[in-house]
CSV table of C-alpha atoms in Angstrom, one decimal:
chain,number,residue,atom,x,y,z
A,126,UNK,CA,8.7,-13.1,26.0
A,127,UNK,CA,9.0,-16.3,23.9
A,128,UNK,CA,6.0,-17.5,22.1
A,129,UNK,CA,4.3,-20.5,23.8
A,130,UNK,CA,2.2,-21.8,20.9
A,131,UNK,CA,1.8,-21.5,17.1
A,132,UNK,CA,-1.0,-18.9,17.4
A,133,UNK,CA,1.4,-16.4,18.9
A,134,UNK,CA,4.0,-16.8,16.2
A,135,UNK,CA,4.1,-14.3,13.3
A,136,UNK,CA,2.8,-15.7,10.0
A,137,UNK,CA,5.9,-14.2,8.4
A,138,UNK,CA,9.2,-13.3,10.2
A,139,UNK,CA,12.1,-11.8,8.4
A,140,UNK,CA,15.5,-11.2,10.1
A,141,UNK,CA,18.5,-9.5,8.6
A,142,UNK,CA,17.2,-10.2,5.1
A,143,UNK,CA,19.6,-9.0,2.4
A,144,UNK,CA,19.7,-9.5,-1.3
A,145,UNK,CA,22.5,-8.4,-3.6
A,146,UNK,CA,22.7,-8.6,-7.4
A,147,UNK,CA,26.4,-8.2,-8.1
A,148,UNK,CA,27.4,-4.8,-6.8
A,149,UNK,CA,23.7,-3.7,-6.4
A,150,UNK,CA,22.1,-4.2,-3.0
A,151,UNK,CA,18.3,-4.6,-3.6
A,152,UNK,CA,17.4,-5.4,0.0
A,153,UNK,CA,19.5,-4.2,2.8
A,154,UNK,CA,19.0,-5.8,6.3
A,155,UNK,CA,15.2,-6.0,6.5
A,156,UNK,CA,13.6,-7.1,9.9
A,157,UNK,CA,9.8,-7.6,9.8
A,158,UNK,CA,7.0,-9.5,11.5
A,159,UNK,CA,3.6,-10.0,9.9
A,160,UNK,CA,0.9,-11.2,12.3
A,161,UNK,CA,-1.3,-14.2,11.5
A,162,UNK,CA,-4.4,-13.1,9.7
A,163,UNK,CA,-3.1,-9.6,8.9
A,164,UNK,CA,-3.5,-7.7,5.7
A,165,UNK,CA,0.0,-6.3,5.4
A,166,UNK,CA,1.3,-4.1,2.6
A,167,UNK,CA,4.8,-3.3,1.4
A,168,UNK,CA,4.7,0.1,-0.2
A,169,UNK,CA,7.4,1.9,-2.0
A,170,UNK,CA,8.6,3.3,-5.4
A,171,UNK,CA,10.0,1.1,-8.1
A,172,UNK,CA,13.4,-0.3,-7.1
A,173,UNK,CA,12.8,0.1,-3.4
A,174,UNK,CA,13.2,-3.6,-2.7
A,175,UNK,CA,9.6,-4.5,-1.8
A,176,UNK,CA,9.0,-7.0,-4.7
A,177,UNK,CA,12.4,-8.6,-4.0
A,178,UNK,CA,11.4,-9.2,-0.4
A,179,UNK,CA,8.1,-10.8,-1.6
A,180,UNK,CA,10.0,-13.1,-4.0
A,181,UNK,CA,12.3,-14.2,-1.1
A,182,UNK,CA,9.3,-15.0,1.0
A,183,UNK,CA,7.8,-17.0,-1.9
A,184,UNK,CA,11.1,-18.8,-2.5
A,185,UNK,CA,11.7,-17.4,-6.0
A,186,UNK,CA,14.8,-15.6,-4.9
A,187,UNK,CA,17.4,-16.8,-2.3
A,188,UNK,CA,18.6,-14.3,0.2
A,189,UNK,CA,22.2,-13.3,0.2
A,190,UNK,CA,21.9,-13.2,4.0
A,191,UNK,CA,19.3,-13.4,6.6
A,192,UNK,CA,16.3,-15.6,7.5
A,193,UNK,CA,12.7,-16.2,6.3
A,194,UNK,CA,10.4,-17.9,8.8
A,195,UNK,CA,6.8,-18.9,8.2
A,196,UNK,CA,4.7,-19.7,11.3
A,197,UNK,CA,8.0,-20.2,13.2
A,198,UNK,CA,9.6,-22.5,10.6
A,199,UNK,CA,12.8,-21.6,8.9
A,200,UNK,CA,12.1,-21.8,5.1
A,201,UNK,CA,15.0,-19.7,3.9
A,202,UNK,CA,16.4,-22.5,1.8
A,203,UNK,CA,13.2,-24.3,0.9
A,204,UNK,CA,12.0,-24.3,-2.7
A,205,UNK,CA,8.7,-22.5,-3.5
A,206,UNK,CA,6.6,-25.7,-3.6
A,207,UNK,CA,7.7,-26.6,-0.1
A,208,UNK,CA,6.3,-23.4,1.4
A,209,UNK,CA,2.7,-22.9,2.6
A,210,UNK,CA,2.2,-19.8,0.4
A,211,UNK,CA,0.6,-18.9,-2.9
A,212,UNK,CA,1.3,-16.0,-5.1
A,213,UNK,CA,-1.0,-13.8,-7.3
A,214,UNK,CA,0.8,-11.8,-10.0
A,215,UNK,CA,-0.1,-8.7,-11.9
A,216,UNK,CA,-0.4,-10.6,-15.2
A,217,UNK,CA,-2.7,-13.3,-13.6
A,218,UNK,CA,-0.7,-16.1,-15.4
A,219,UNK,CA,-3.9,-17.9,-16.4
A,220,UNK,CA,-3.8,-20.8,-18.9
A,221,UNK,CA,-5.8,-19.5,-21.9
A,222,UNK,CA,-6.6,-23.1,-23.2
A,223,UNK,CA,-8.2,-24.1,-19.9
A,224,UNK,CA,-11.6,-23.2,-18.6
A,225,UNK,CA,-12.0,-21.0,-15.6
A,226,UNK,CA,-12.7,-24.1,-13.4
A,227,UNK,CA,-9.7,-26.0,-14.8
A,228,UNK,CA,-7.5,-23.0,-14.1
A,229,UNK,CA,-8.7,-22.9,-10.5
A,230,UNK,CA,-8.3,-26.7,-10.1
A,231,UNK,CA,-4.8,-26.8,-11.6
A,232,UNK,CA,-2.8,-26.5,-8.3
A,233,UNK,CA,-5.0,-29.3,-6.8
A,234,UNK,CA,-4.3,-31.5,-9.8
A,235,UNK,CA,-0.6,-31.0,-9.4
A,236,UNK,CA,-1.0,-32.1,-5.7
A,237,UNK,CA,-3.0,-35.1,-6.9
A,238,UNK,CA,-6.1,-34.2,-4.9
A,239,UNK,CA,-9.0,-36.6,-5.8
A,240,UNK,CA,-11.3,-35.3,-8.5
A,241,UNK,CA,-14.5,-35.0,-6.4
A,242,UNK,CA,-12.7,-33.0,-3.7
A,243,UNK,CA,-11.0,-31.0,-6.4
A,244,UNK,CA,-14.2,-30.0,-8.1
A,245,UNK,CA,-15.9,-29.2,-4.8
A,246,UNK,CA,-13.0,-26.9,-3.6
A,247,UNK,CA,-12.8,-25.2,-7.0
A,248,UNK,CA,-16.5,-24.5,-6.9
A,249,UNK,CA,-16.3,-23.1,-3.4
A,250,UNK,CA,-13.3,-20.8,-4.4
A,251,UNK,CA,-15.2,-19.5,-7.4
A,252,UNK,CA,-18.2,-18.7,-5.2
A,253,UNK,CA,-16.1,-16.8,-2.8
A,254,UNK,CA,-14.9,-14.5,-5.6
A,255,UNK,CA,-18.4,-14.3,-7.0
A,256,UNK,CA,-17.7,-16.3,-10.2
A,257,UNK,CA,-19.7,-19.4,-9.4
A,258,UNK,CA,-21.5,-19.3,-12.8
A,259,UNK,CA,-18.3,-18.7,-14.9
A,260,UNK,CA,-16.5,-22.0,-14.5
A,261,UNK,CA,-17.1,-23.2,-18.1
A,262,UNK,CA,-15.8,-20.0,-19.7
A,263,UNK,CA,-12.2,-19.4,-20.9
A,264,UNK,CA,-10.1,-16.6,-19.5
A,265,UNK,CA,-10.3,-14.7,-22.9
A,266,UNK,CA,-14.1,-14.4,-22.4
A,267,UNK,CA,-13.7,-12.5,-19.1
A,268,UNK,CA,-13.1,-8.9,-18.2
A,269,UNK,CA,-9.9,-7.8,-16.5
A,270,UNK,CA,-11.5,-7.7,-13.1
A,271,UNK,CA,-13.0,-11.2,-13.6
A,272,UNK,CA,-9.6,-12.6,-14.6
A,273,UNK,CA,-8.2,-11.1,-11.5
A,274,UNK,CA,-10.8,-12.9,-9.4
A,275,UNK,CA,-10.0,-16.2,-11.2
A,276,UNK,CA,-6.3,-15.7,-10.2
A,277,UNK,CA,-7.4,-15.2,-6.6
A,278,UNK,CA,-9.6,-18.2,-6.6
A,279,UNK,CA,-6.7,-20.3,-8.0
A,280,UNK,CA,-4.6,-19.1,-5.2
A,281,UNK,CA,-7.0,-19.5,-2.3
A,282,UNK,CA,-8.2,-23.0,-3.4
A,283,UNK,CA,-5.0,-24.4,-2.1
A,284,UNK,CA,-5.9,-23.0,1.3
A,285,UNK,CA,-2.4,-21.4,2.0
A,286,UNK,CA,-1.5,-19.9,5.3
A,287,UNK,CA,-0.1,-16.9,3.5
A,288,UNK,CA,-1.2,-15.3,0.2
A,289,UNK,CA,1.4,-13.1,-1.6
A,290,UNK,CA,0.1,-10.5,-4.0
A,291,UNK,CA,2.5,-8.8,-6.3
A,292,UNK,CA,0.8,-5.6,-7.5
A,293,UNK,CA,-2.2,-7.6,-8.6
A,294,UNK,CA,-4.4,-4.6,-9.4
A,295,UNK,CA,-1.9,-2.7,-11.5
A,296,UNK,CA,-3.4,-3.7,-14.9
A,297,UNK,CA,-6.9,-2.6,-14.0
A,298,UNK,CA,-8.5,0.8,-14.7
A,299,UNK,CA,-9.0,3.2,-11.8
A,300,UNK,CA,-12.7,2.5,-11.2
A,301,UNK,CA,-12.3,-1.3,-11.3
A,302,UNK,CA,-9.1,-1.0,-9.2
A,303,UNK,CA,-11.0,0.8,-6.4
A,304,UNK,CA,-13.8,-1.8,-6.5
A,305,UNK,CA,-11.3,-4.6,-6.3
A,306,UNK,CA,-9.5,-2.9,-3.3
A,307,UNK,CA,-12.7,-3.2,-1.3
A,308,UNK,CA,-13.4,-6.8,-2.5
A,309,UNK,CA,-9.9,-7.9,-1.7
A,310,UNK,CA,-10.1,-6.6,1.9
A,311,UNK,CA,-13.5,-8.3,2.4
A,312,UNK,CA,-12.2,-11.6,0.9
A,313,UNK,CA,-9.2,-11.5,3.3
A,314,UNK,CA,-11.4,-10.9,6.3
A,315,UNK,CA,-13.7,-13.8,5.4
A,316,UNK,CA,-10.8,-16.2,4.7
A,317,UNK,CA,-8.7,-15.2,7.7
A,318,UNK,CA,-5.6,-15.8,5.5
A,319,UNK,CA,-2.5,-13.6,6.0
A,320,UNK,CA,-2.1,-11.3,2.9
A,321,UNK,CA,1.3,-9.9,2.0
A,322,UNK,CA,0.5,-7.2,-0.6
A,323,UNK,CA,3.1,-5.4,-2.7
A,324,UNK,CA,2.2,-2.0,-4.3
A,325,UNK,CA,3.6,1.3,-5.3
A,326,UNK,CA,0.1,2.9,-5.0
A,327,UNK,CA,-0.3,4.6,-1.7
A,328,UNK,CA,-4.1,4.7,-2.0
A,329,UNK,CA,-4.2,0.9,-2.4
A,330,UNK,CA,-2.1,0.5,0.7
A,331,UNK,CA,-4.0,3.0,2.8
A,332,UNK,CA,-7.4,1.6,1.7
A,333,UNK,CA,-6.8,-2.1,2.5
A,334,UNK,CA,-4.0,-2.6,5.0
A,335,UNK,CA,-4.0,-3.3,8.7
A,336,UNK,CA,-0.4,-2.2,8.6
A,337,UNK,CA,2.1,-0.9,6.0
A,338,UNK,CA,5.8,-1.0,5.6
A,339,UNK,CA,7.2,1.9,3.6
A,340,UNK,CA,10.3,0.8,1.6
A,341,UNK,CA,13.1,3.1,0.3
A,342,UNK,CA,16.5,2.0,-1.2
A,343,UNK,CA,16.2,-1.5,0.1
A,344,UNK,CA,15.3,-0.6,3.7
A,345,UNK,CA,12.1,-0.1,5.7
A,346,UNK,CA,11.6,3.6,6.6
A,347,UNK,CA,8.5,3.0,8.8
A,348,UNK,CA,6.0,0.3,9.7
A,349,UNK,CA,2.6,1.6,11.0
A,350,UNK,CA,-1.1,1.6,10.4
A,351,UNK,CA,-2.5,3.8,7.6
A,352,UNK,CA,-3.6,6.5,10.1
A,353,UNK,CA,-0.2,6.6,11.8
A,354,UNK,CA,1.7,6.7,8.5
A,355,UNK,CA,-0.3,9.6,7.2
A,356,UNK,CA,-0.7,11.6,10.4
A,357,UNK,CA,2.7,10.9,12.0
A,358,UNK,CA,5.3,10.1,9.2
A,359,UNK,CA,8.6,9.1,10.8
A,360,UNK,CA,10.8,10.4,8.0
A,361,UNK,CA,10.8,13.1,5.3
A,362,UNK,CA,10.6,10.3,2.7
A,363,UNK,CA,7.5,8.8,4.2
A,364,UNK,CA,5.9,12.3,4.5
A,365,UNK,CA,6.5,12.9,0.8
A,366,UNK,CA,5.7,9.5,-0.5
A,367,UNK,CA,2.5,8.7,1.5
A,368,UNK,CA,0.1,11.4,0.3
A,369,UNK,CA,1.1,15.0,-0.4
A,370,UNK,CA,3.0,16.9,2.2
A,371,UNK,CA,4.7,20.2,2.7
A,372,UNK,CA,8.2,19.5,4.1
A,373,UNK,CA,9.3,22.6,5.9
A,374,UNK,CA,13.0,22.8,6.8
A,375,UNK,CA,16.0,25.1,7.1
A,376,UNK,CA,15.4,28.8,7.2
A,377,UNK,CA,11.8,28.3,6.2
A,378,UNK,CA,11.2,26.3,9.4
A,379,UNK,CA,12.8,28.9,11.5
A,380,UNK,CA,10.7,31.7,9.8
A,381,UNK,CA,7.4,29.9,9.9
A,382,UNK,CA,7.6,27.8,13.1
A,383,UNK,CA,10.2,29.6,15.1
A,384,UNK,CA,12.5,26.6,15.4
A,385,UNK,CA,15.1,24.8,13.3
A,386,UNK,CA,14.4,21.2,12.1
A,387,UNK,CA,12.4,19.3,9.5
A,388,UNK,CA,8.6,19.2,9.7
A,389,UNK,CA,5.8,17.6,7.7
A,390,UNK,CA,2.6,19.6,7.2
A,391,UNK,CA,-0.3,18.1,5.2
A,392,UNK,CA,-2.0,20.4,2.7
A,393,UNK,CA,-5.5,19.9,4.2
A,394,UNK,CA,-4.3,21.0,7.6
A,395,UNK,CA,-3.7,24.5,6.2
A,396,UNK,CA,-6.5,27.0,6.1
A,397,UNK,CA,-6.6,29.6,3.3
A,398,UNK,CA,-8.2,33.0,3.9
A,399,UNK,CA,-8.7,36.0,1.7
A,400,UNK,CA,-9.0,38.2,4.8
A,401,UNK,CA,-6.5,38.0,7.7
A,402,UNK,CA,-9.3,38.7,10.2
A,403,UNK,CA,-10.9,35.3,9.4
A,404,UNK,CA,-8.1,33.2,10.9
A,405,UNK,CA,-9.7,30.6,13.3
A,406,UNK,CA,-9.1,30.8,17.0
A,407,UNK,CA,-6.3,28.4,18.0
A,408,UNK,CA,-4.4,28.7,14.8
A,409,UNK,CA,-1.0,29.7,16.2
A,410,UNK,CA,0.9,29.8,12.9
A,411,UNK,CA,0.1,32.4,10.2
A,412,UNK,CA,1.8,33.6,7.0
A,413,UNK,CA,0.8,35.4,3.9
A,414,UNK,CA,1.5,35.0,0.2
A,415,UNK,CA,0.2,35.0,-3.4
A,416,UNK,CA,-1.6,32.2,-5.1
A,417,UNK,CA,0.6,30.9,-7.9
A,418,UNK,CA,-1.6,28.1,-9.2
A,419,UNK,CA,-5.0,26.6,-8.6
A,420,UNK,CA,-5.8,23.0,-9.5
A,421,UNK,CA,-9.5,21.8,-9.5
A,422,UNK,CA,-9.7,18.2,-8.3
A,423,UNK,CA,-13.5,17.8,-8.2
A,424,UNK,CA,-14.1,17.2,-4.6
A,425,UNK,CA,-11.3,19.5,-3.6
A,426,UNK,CA,-9.2,22.4,-4.9
A,427,UNK,CA,-5.4,22.5,-4.5
A,428,UNK,CA,-3.7,25.9,-4.3
A,429,UNK,CA,0.1,26.5,-4.5
A,430,UNK,CA,0.9,29.6,-2.6
A,431,UNK,CA,4.2,31.5,-2.8
A,432,UNK,CA,4.7,32.7,0.7
A,433,UNK,CA,6.3,35.9,1.8
A,434,UNK,CA,10.0,35.5,2.5
A,435,UNK,CA,10.5,32.7,0.1
A,436,UNK,CA,9.2,29.1,-0.4
A,437,UNK,CA,5.8,27.8,-1.2
A,438,UNK,CA,3.0,25.8,0.4
A,439,UNK,CA,0.4,23.5,-1.1
A,440,UNK,CA,-3.1,24.0,0.4
A,441,UNK,CA,-6.0,21.6,-0.1
A,442,UNK,CA,-9.6,22.7,0.5
A,443,UNK,CA,-12.8,20.7,0.1
A,444,UNK,CA,-15.1,22.3,-2.4
A,445,UNK,CA,-17.8,23.3,0.1
A,446,UNK,CA,-17.5,27.0,-0.8
A,447,UNK,CA,-19.6,28.7,-3.5
A,448,UNK,CA,-18.1,29.3,-7.0
A,449,UNK,CA,-17.8,33.0,-6.1
A,450,UNK,CA,-15.6,32.2,-3.1
A,451,UNK,CA,-13.4,30.1,-5.3
A,452,UNK,CA,-12.9,33.0,-7.7
A,453,UNK,CA,-11.6,35.3,-5.0
A,454,UNK,CA,-8.7,32.9,-4.3
A,455,UNK,CA,-7.6,32.5,-7.9
A,456,UNK,CA,-4.2,32.9,-9.4
A,457,UNK,CA,-2.5,36.1,-8.3
A,458,UNK,CA,-4.8,36.6,-5.3
A,459,UNK,CA,-3.2,37.8,-2.0
A,460,UNK,CA,-4.1,35.3,0.7
A,461,UNK,CA,-3.4,34.4,4.3
A,462,UNK,CA,-2.6,30.9,5.5
A,463,UNK,CA,-2.9,29.5,9.1
A,464,UNK,CA,-2.7,26.2,10.9
A,465,UNK,CA,-2.4,24.6,14.3
A,466,UNK,CA,1.2,24.3,15.4
A,467,UNK,CA,0.8,20.7,16.4
A,468,UNK,CA,-0.1,19.8,12.8
A,469,UNK,CA,3.5,20.4,11.8
A,470,UNK,CA,5.0,16.9,12.6
A,471,UNK,CA,8.6,16.9,13.6
A,472,UNK,CA,10.6,14.4,11.5
A,473,UNK,CA,14.0,16.0,12.4
A,474,UNK,CA,15.4,13.1,14.4
A,475,UNK,CA,14.7,10.6,11.6
A,476,UNK,CA,16.2,12.9,9.0
A,477,UNK,CA,19.4,13.3,11.0
A,478,UNK,CA,19.7,9.5,11.6
A,479,UNK,CA,19.3,8.9,7.9
A,480,UNK,CA,22.0,11.4,7.0
A,481,UNK,CA,24.3,9.8,9.5
């Protein structure tokens, strides 16, 4: 059904989007709709095409083919300044000789917004990112997280319909990055602005996004919510890239699951037992093997088990057992593994399609 008003139009709509650099195709026929007010992430490894797509939405790159529409308007050939978007980069791109307030006001000055309105809007933007008292400081006097907030304030002060974020948390340490993930999501909800977020960090995407597009070799492998991506990966690539997964295929699939094909089995879905009699009721699949390696991760322990008949499986257990229990399943221990049959997700059809 055709949209009847602007509220039903996607904030971003991409059709047949393609970008080539000489003989290299960076983006290969991307179709994508991002809803108004959605926090949407483009996730993928380096060179997968996600940043190139963002740059084409921003207007920094021109598509080789295809169309970019913002709120229903074709902006494919418009320059960046003629699009109702703002971009936040990983390096923040703040002016070191300007104060924080002047940095935030800069875009408004370029647009010749009157001074009184400019000052008021900059103050409001700084309050939104919890930097209301930092307006007189220079960027060099701020921490990395604070400079990131200034870059966000400078972007939102222009009140864009779409905010583009190109790996903006990549330069932060782990603790600060996790704090900023929560803050970014809260900010997006309060503003109601559409966020298009590029990252190679699956945790960032899973933490913040309403939906995620997983990119690989210039194409989208799957678009889904974080829960759907993790629990029901559509392809072997998604299974391997989003979280850790045991991909069972070929003779191993026949031996373990009784059927040919390609299957994804998450490590936390597998139960590890030192005694075969402790297999839980309902666990239809069982196998045995020897623990090759044990990795302590704090809240969980990861075991790599070489299973009888060939192959290995990764098992993840929450550290709720006693230390003594952990010792009994150390390296070289003979163990039994079990899981519910339905937890092995069939990705065979997608694998065959990709091969074709």
